[in-house]
Tab-separated table of C-alpha atoms and ligand atoms in Angstrom:
chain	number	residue	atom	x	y	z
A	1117	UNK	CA	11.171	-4.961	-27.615
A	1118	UNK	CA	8.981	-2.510	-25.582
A	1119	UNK	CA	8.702	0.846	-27.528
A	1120	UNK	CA	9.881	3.475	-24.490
A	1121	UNK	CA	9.060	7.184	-25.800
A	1122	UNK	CA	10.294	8.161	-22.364
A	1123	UNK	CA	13.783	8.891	-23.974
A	1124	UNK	CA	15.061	10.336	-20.752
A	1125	UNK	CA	17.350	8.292	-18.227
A	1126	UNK	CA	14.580	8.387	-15.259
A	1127	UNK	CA	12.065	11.072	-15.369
A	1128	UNK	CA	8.821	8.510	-16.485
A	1129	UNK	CA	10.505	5.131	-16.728
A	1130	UNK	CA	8.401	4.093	-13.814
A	1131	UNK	CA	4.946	5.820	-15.300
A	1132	UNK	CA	1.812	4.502	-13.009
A	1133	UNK	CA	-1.334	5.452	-14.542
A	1134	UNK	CA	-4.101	5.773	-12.315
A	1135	UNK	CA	-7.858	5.637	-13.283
A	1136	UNK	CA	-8.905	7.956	-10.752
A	1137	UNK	CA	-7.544	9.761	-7.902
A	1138	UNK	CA	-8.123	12.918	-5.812
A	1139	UNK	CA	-5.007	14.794	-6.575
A	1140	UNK	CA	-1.866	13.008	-8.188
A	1141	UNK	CA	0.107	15.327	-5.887
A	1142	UNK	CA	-1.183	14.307	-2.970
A	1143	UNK	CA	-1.263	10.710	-3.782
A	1144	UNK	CA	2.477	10.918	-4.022
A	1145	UNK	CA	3.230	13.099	-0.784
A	1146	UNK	CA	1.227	10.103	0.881
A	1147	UNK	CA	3.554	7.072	-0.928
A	1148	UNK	CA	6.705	8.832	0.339
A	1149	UNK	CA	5.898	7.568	3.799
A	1150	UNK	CA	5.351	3.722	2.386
A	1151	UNK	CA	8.259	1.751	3.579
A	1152	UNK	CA	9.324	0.595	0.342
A	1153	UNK	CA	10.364	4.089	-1.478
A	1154	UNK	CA	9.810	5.013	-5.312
A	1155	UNK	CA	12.340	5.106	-7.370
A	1156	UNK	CA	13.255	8.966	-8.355
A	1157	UNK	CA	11.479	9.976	-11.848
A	1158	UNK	CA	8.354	8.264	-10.888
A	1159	UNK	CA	5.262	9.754	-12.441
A	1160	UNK	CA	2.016	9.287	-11.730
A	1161	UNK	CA	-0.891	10.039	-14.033
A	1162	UNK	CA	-4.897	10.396	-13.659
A	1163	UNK	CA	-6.931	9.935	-16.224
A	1164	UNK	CA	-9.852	11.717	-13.765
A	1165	UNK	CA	-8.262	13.447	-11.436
A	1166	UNK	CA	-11.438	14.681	-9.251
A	1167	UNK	CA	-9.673	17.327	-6.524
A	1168	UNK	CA	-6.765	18.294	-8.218
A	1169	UNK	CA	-4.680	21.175	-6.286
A	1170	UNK	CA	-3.687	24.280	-7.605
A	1171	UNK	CA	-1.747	26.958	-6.127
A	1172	UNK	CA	-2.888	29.297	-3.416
A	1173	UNK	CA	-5.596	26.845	-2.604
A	1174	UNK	CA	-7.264	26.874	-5.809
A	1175	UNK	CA	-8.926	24.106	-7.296
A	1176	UNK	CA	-8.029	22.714	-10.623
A	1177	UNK	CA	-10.166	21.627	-12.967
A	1178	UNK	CA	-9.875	19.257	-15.188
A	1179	UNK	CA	-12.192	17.009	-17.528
A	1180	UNK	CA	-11.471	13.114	-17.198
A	1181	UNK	CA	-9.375	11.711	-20.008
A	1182	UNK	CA	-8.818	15.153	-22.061
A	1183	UNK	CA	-5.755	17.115	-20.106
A	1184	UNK	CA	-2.662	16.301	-18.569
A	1185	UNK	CA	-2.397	15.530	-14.571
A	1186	UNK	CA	0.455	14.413	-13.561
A	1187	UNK	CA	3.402	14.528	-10.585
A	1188	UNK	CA	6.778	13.865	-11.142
A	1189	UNK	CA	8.886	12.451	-7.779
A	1190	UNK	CA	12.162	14.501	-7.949
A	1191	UNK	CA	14.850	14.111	-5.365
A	1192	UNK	CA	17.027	17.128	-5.117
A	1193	UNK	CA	19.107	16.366	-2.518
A	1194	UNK	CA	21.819	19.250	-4.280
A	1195	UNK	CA	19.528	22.157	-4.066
A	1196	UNK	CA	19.648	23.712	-1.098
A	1197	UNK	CA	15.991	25.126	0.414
A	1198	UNK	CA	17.402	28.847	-1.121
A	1199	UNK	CA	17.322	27.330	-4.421
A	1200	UNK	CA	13.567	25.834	-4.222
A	1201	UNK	CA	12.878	28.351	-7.178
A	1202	UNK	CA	15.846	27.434	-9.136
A	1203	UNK	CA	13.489	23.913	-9.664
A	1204	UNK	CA	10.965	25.614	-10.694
A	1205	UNK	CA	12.823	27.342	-13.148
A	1206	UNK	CA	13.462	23.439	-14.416
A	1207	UNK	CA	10.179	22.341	-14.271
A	1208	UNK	CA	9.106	25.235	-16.061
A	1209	UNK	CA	11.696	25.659	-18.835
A	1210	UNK	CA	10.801	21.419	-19.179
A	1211	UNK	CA	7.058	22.312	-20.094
A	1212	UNK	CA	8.062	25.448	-22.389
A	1213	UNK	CA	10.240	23.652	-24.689
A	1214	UNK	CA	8.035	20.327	-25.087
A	1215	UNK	CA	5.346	22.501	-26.438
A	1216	UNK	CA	7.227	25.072	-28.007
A	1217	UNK	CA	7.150	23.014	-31.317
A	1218	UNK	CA	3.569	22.920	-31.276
A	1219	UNK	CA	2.878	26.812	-30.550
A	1220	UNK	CA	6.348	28.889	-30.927
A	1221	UNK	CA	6.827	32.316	-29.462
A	1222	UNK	CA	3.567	33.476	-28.182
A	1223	UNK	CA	4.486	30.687	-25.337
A	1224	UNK	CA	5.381	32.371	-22.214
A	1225	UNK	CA	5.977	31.377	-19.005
A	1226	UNK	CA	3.993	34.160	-16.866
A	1227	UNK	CA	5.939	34.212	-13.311
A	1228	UNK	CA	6.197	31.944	-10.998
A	1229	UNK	CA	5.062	28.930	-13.111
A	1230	UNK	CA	2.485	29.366	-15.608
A	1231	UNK	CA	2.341	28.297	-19.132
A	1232	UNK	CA	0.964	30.860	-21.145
A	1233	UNK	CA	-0.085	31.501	-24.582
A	1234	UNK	CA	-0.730	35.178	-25.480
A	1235	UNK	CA	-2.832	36.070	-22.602
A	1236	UNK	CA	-4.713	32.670	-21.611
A	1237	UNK	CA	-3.292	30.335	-19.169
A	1238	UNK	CA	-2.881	26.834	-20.427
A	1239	UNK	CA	-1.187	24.801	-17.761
A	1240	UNK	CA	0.105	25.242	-14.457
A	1241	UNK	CA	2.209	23.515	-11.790
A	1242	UNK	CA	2.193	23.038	-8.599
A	1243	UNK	CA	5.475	22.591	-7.070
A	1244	UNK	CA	5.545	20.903	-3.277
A	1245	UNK	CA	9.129	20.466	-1.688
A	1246	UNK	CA	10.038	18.604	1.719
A	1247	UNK	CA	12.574	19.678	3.147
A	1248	UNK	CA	15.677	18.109	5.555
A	1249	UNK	CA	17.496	20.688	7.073
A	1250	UNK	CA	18.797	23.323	4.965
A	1251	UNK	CA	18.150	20.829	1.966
A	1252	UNK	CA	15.423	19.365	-0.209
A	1253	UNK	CA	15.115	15.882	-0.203
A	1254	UNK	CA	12.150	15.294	-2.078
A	1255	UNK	CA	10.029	17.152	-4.754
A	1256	UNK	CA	6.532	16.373	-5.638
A	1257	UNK	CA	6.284	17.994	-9.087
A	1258	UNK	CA	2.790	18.905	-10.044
A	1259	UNK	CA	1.678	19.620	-13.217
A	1260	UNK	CA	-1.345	20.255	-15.156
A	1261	UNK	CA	-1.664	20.874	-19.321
A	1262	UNK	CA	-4.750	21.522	-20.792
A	1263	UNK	CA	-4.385	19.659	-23.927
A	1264	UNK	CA	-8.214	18.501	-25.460
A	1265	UNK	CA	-10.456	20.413	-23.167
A	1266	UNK	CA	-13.036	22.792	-25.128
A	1267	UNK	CA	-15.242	23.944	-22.696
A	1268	UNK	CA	-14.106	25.204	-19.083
A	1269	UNK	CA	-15.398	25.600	-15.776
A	1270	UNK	CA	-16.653	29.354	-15.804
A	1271	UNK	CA	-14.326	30.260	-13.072
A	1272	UNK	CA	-12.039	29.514	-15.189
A	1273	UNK	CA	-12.292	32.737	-17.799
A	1274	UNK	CA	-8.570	33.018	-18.829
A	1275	UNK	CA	-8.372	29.320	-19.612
A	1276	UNK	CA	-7.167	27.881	-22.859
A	1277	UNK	CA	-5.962	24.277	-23.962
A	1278	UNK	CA	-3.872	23.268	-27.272
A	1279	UNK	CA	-6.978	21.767	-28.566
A	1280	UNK	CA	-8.346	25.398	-28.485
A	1281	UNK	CA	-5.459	26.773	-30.138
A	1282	UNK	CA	-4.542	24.408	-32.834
A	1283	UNK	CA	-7.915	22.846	-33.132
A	1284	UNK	CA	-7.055	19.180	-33.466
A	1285	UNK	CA	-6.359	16.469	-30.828
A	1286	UNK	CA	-3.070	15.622	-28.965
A	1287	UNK	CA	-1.968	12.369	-27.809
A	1288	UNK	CA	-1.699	12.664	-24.209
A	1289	UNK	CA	0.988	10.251	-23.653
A	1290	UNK	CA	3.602	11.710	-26.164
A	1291	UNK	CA	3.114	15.227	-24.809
A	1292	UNK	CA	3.899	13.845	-21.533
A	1293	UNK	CA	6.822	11.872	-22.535
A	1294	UNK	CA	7.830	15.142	-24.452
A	1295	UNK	CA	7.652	17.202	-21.221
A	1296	UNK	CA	9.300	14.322	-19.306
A	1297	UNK	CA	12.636	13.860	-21.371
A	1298	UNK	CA	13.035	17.790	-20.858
A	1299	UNK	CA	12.400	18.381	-17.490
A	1300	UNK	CA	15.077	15.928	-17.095
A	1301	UNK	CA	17.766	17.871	-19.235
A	1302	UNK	CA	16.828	20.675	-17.227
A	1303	UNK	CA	16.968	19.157	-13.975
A	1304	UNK	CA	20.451	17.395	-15.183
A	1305	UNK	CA	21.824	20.955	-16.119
A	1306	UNK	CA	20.804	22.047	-12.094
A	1307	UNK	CA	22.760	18.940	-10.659
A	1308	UNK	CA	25.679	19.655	-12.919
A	1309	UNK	CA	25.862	23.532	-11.330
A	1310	UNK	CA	24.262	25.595	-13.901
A	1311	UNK	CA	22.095	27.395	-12.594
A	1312	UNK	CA	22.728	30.256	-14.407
A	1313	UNK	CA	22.128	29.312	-17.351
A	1314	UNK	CA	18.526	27.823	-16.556
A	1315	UNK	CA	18.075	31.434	-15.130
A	1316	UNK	CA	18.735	33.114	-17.886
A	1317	UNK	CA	16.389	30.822	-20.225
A	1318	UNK	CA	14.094	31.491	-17.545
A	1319	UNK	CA	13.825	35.033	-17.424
A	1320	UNK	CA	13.911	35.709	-21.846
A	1321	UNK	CA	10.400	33.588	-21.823
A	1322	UNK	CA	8.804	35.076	-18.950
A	1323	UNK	CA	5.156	36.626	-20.159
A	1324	UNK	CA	5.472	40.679	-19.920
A	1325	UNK	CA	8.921	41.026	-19.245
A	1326	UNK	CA	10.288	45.000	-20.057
A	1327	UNK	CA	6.927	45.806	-21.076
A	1328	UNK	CA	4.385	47.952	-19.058
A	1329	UNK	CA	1.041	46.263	-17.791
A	1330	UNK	CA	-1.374	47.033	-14.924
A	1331	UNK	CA	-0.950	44.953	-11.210
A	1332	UNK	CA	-2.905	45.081	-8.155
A	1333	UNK	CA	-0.627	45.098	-4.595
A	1334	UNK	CA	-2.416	45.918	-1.350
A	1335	UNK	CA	-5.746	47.357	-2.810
A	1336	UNK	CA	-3.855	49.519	-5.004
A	1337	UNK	CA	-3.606	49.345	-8.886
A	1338	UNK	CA	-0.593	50.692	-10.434
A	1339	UNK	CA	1.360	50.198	-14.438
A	1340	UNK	CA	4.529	48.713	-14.130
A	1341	UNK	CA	7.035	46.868	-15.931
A	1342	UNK	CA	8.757	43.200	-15.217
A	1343	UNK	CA	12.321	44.056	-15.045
A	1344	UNK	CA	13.220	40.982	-13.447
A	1345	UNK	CA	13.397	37.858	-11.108
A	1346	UNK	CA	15.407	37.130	-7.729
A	1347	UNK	CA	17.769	34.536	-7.737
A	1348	UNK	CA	14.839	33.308	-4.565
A	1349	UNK	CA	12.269	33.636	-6.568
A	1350	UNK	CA	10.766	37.448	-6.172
A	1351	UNK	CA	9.178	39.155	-9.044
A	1352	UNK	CA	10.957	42.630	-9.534
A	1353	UNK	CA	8.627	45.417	-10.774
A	1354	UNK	CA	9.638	48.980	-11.810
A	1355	UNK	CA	6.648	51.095	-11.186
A	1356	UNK	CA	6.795	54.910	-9.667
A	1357	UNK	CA	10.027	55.550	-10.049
A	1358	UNK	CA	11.219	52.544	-8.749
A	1359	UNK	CA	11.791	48.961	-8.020
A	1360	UNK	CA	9.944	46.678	-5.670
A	1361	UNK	CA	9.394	43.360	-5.304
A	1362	UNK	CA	6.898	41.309	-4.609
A	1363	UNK	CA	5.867	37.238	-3.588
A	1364	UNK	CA	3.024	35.377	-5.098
A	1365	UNK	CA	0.668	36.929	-2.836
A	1366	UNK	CA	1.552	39.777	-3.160
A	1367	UNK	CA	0.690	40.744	-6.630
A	1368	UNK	CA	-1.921	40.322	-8.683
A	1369	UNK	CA	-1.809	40.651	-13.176
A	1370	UNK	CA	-4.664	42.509	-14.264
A	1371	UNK	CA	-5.651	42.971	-18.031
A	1372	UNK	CA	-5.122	45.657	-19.646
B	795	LIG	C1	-1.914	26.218	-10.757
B	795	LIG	O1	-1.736	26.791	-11.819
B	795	LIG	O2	-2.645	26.690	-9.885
B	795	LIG	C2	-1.229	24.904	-10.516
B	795	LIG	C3	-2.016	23.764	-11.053
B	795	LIG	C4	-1.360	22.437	-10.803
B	795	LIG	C5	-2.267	21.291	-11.184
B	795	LIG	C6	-1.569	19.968	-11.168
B	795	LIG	S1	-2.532	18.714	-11.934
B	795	LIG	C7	-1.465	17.482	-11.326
B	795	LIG	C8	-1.046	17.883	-9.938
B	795	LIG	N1	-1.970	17.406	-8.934
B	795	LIG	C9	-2.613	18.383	-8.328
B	795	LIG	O3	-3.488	18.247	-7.454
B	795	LIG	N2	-2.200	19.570	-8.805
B	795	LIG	C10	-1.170	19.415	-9.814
């Protein structure tokens, strides 16, 4: 009998492993258009994963064989394009609680989609939708964990990995499988309606939320507080007096 640790119904029970790639993410935009489709839960992995994507056109690093890159192939034909940031909620919550065994409550998830412990960033996903109509009919589900990394690129100054933390090796496969079987439960709890309760989660492990913390918005810095998250996805900041909120490029975290 073949020992599965992908637990989950379909998220990783067709795993491809690749050797080498440029980005996992955009090796599975491309299959989409093969005429013989993948089935949904597909993930594919690089072991070197030489161009990987990040978001606003970053590059992320990664060094062959020590981190997690990986995309997950998500079909969420009941989400509507409104609800694109209701998935990454999903995704998101999915990553938090596979690791939160490993590194409890200074885990955060610092808005829109980074994994966070205390103040060093030690994943990130990148989340790319296509859409039909009004609805999304595919997800390609990006996501990158630093796991056994010591050393970083030095662009990368906030950077952390579990090895890092924890100071022993992690086997790359379980974690995955781990993050996986989760981001399914999530993703089940979306397609069964509740939405609101993946919000919720969502919003008690964001990374600064209620307390006060310098931002940068159009050239000008300012201390504000996180008092929230739009249903769509907008970061709500009380600063001045008052609320405002703001996109992804809008905003910028600065340290304190
Ligand atoms: C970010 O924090 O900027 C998002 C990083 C997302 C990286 C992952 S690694 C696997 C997948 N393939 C890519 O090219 N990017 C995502």
């Amino acid at each position: 009998m073949q020992n599965n640790i992908f637990s989950g119904l379909f998220v990783g029970q067709n795993l491809v492993v690749l050797k080498e790639v440029d980005s996992t993410n955009t090796f599975l935009k491309n299959s989409l258009s093969n005429s013989k489709p993948l089935p949904e839960g597909t993930v594919i992995m690089a072991e070197d994963q030489y161009a990987g994507r990040g978001q606003r056109e970053n590059t992320w690093h990664a060094e062959p064989g020590k981190n997690l890159t990986f995309s997950i192939l998500l079909n969420p034909t009941f989400l509507s394009a409104q609800q694109q940031f209701d998935l990454t909620r999903a995704v998101s919550m999915g990553v938090y609680d596979a690791l939160y065994p490993l590194l409890r409550d200074s885990l955060k998830i610092k808005w829109p989609n980074d994994v966070y412990y205390q103040d060093k960033k030690l994943g990130g996903m990148l989340i790319e939708n296509i859409l039909q109509g009004a609805q999304i009919k595919h997800a390609v589900v990006g996501i990158g964990i630093n796991i056994n990394q010591e050393n970083f690129h030095p662009g990368a100054v906030n950077a952390t990995s579990l090895k890092k933390i924890l100071q022993k090796d992690y086997d790359l496969q379980y974690i995955l499988a781990e993050i996986c079987n989760r981001i399914e439960a999530y993703y089940l709890q979306l397609k069964a309606g509740k939405l609101q309760f993946v919000r919720d989660l969502y919003i008690s492990r964001l990374y600064r939320l209620n307390e006060r913390h310098w931002y940068k918005s159009n050239e000008k810095k300012f201390e504000g507080i996180i008092k929230n998250v739009q249903p769509g996805g907008l970061l709500m900041v009380e600063h001045d007096g008052q609320e405002y909120t703001y996109n992804l490029k809008e905003i910028e975290f600065l340290d304190d």
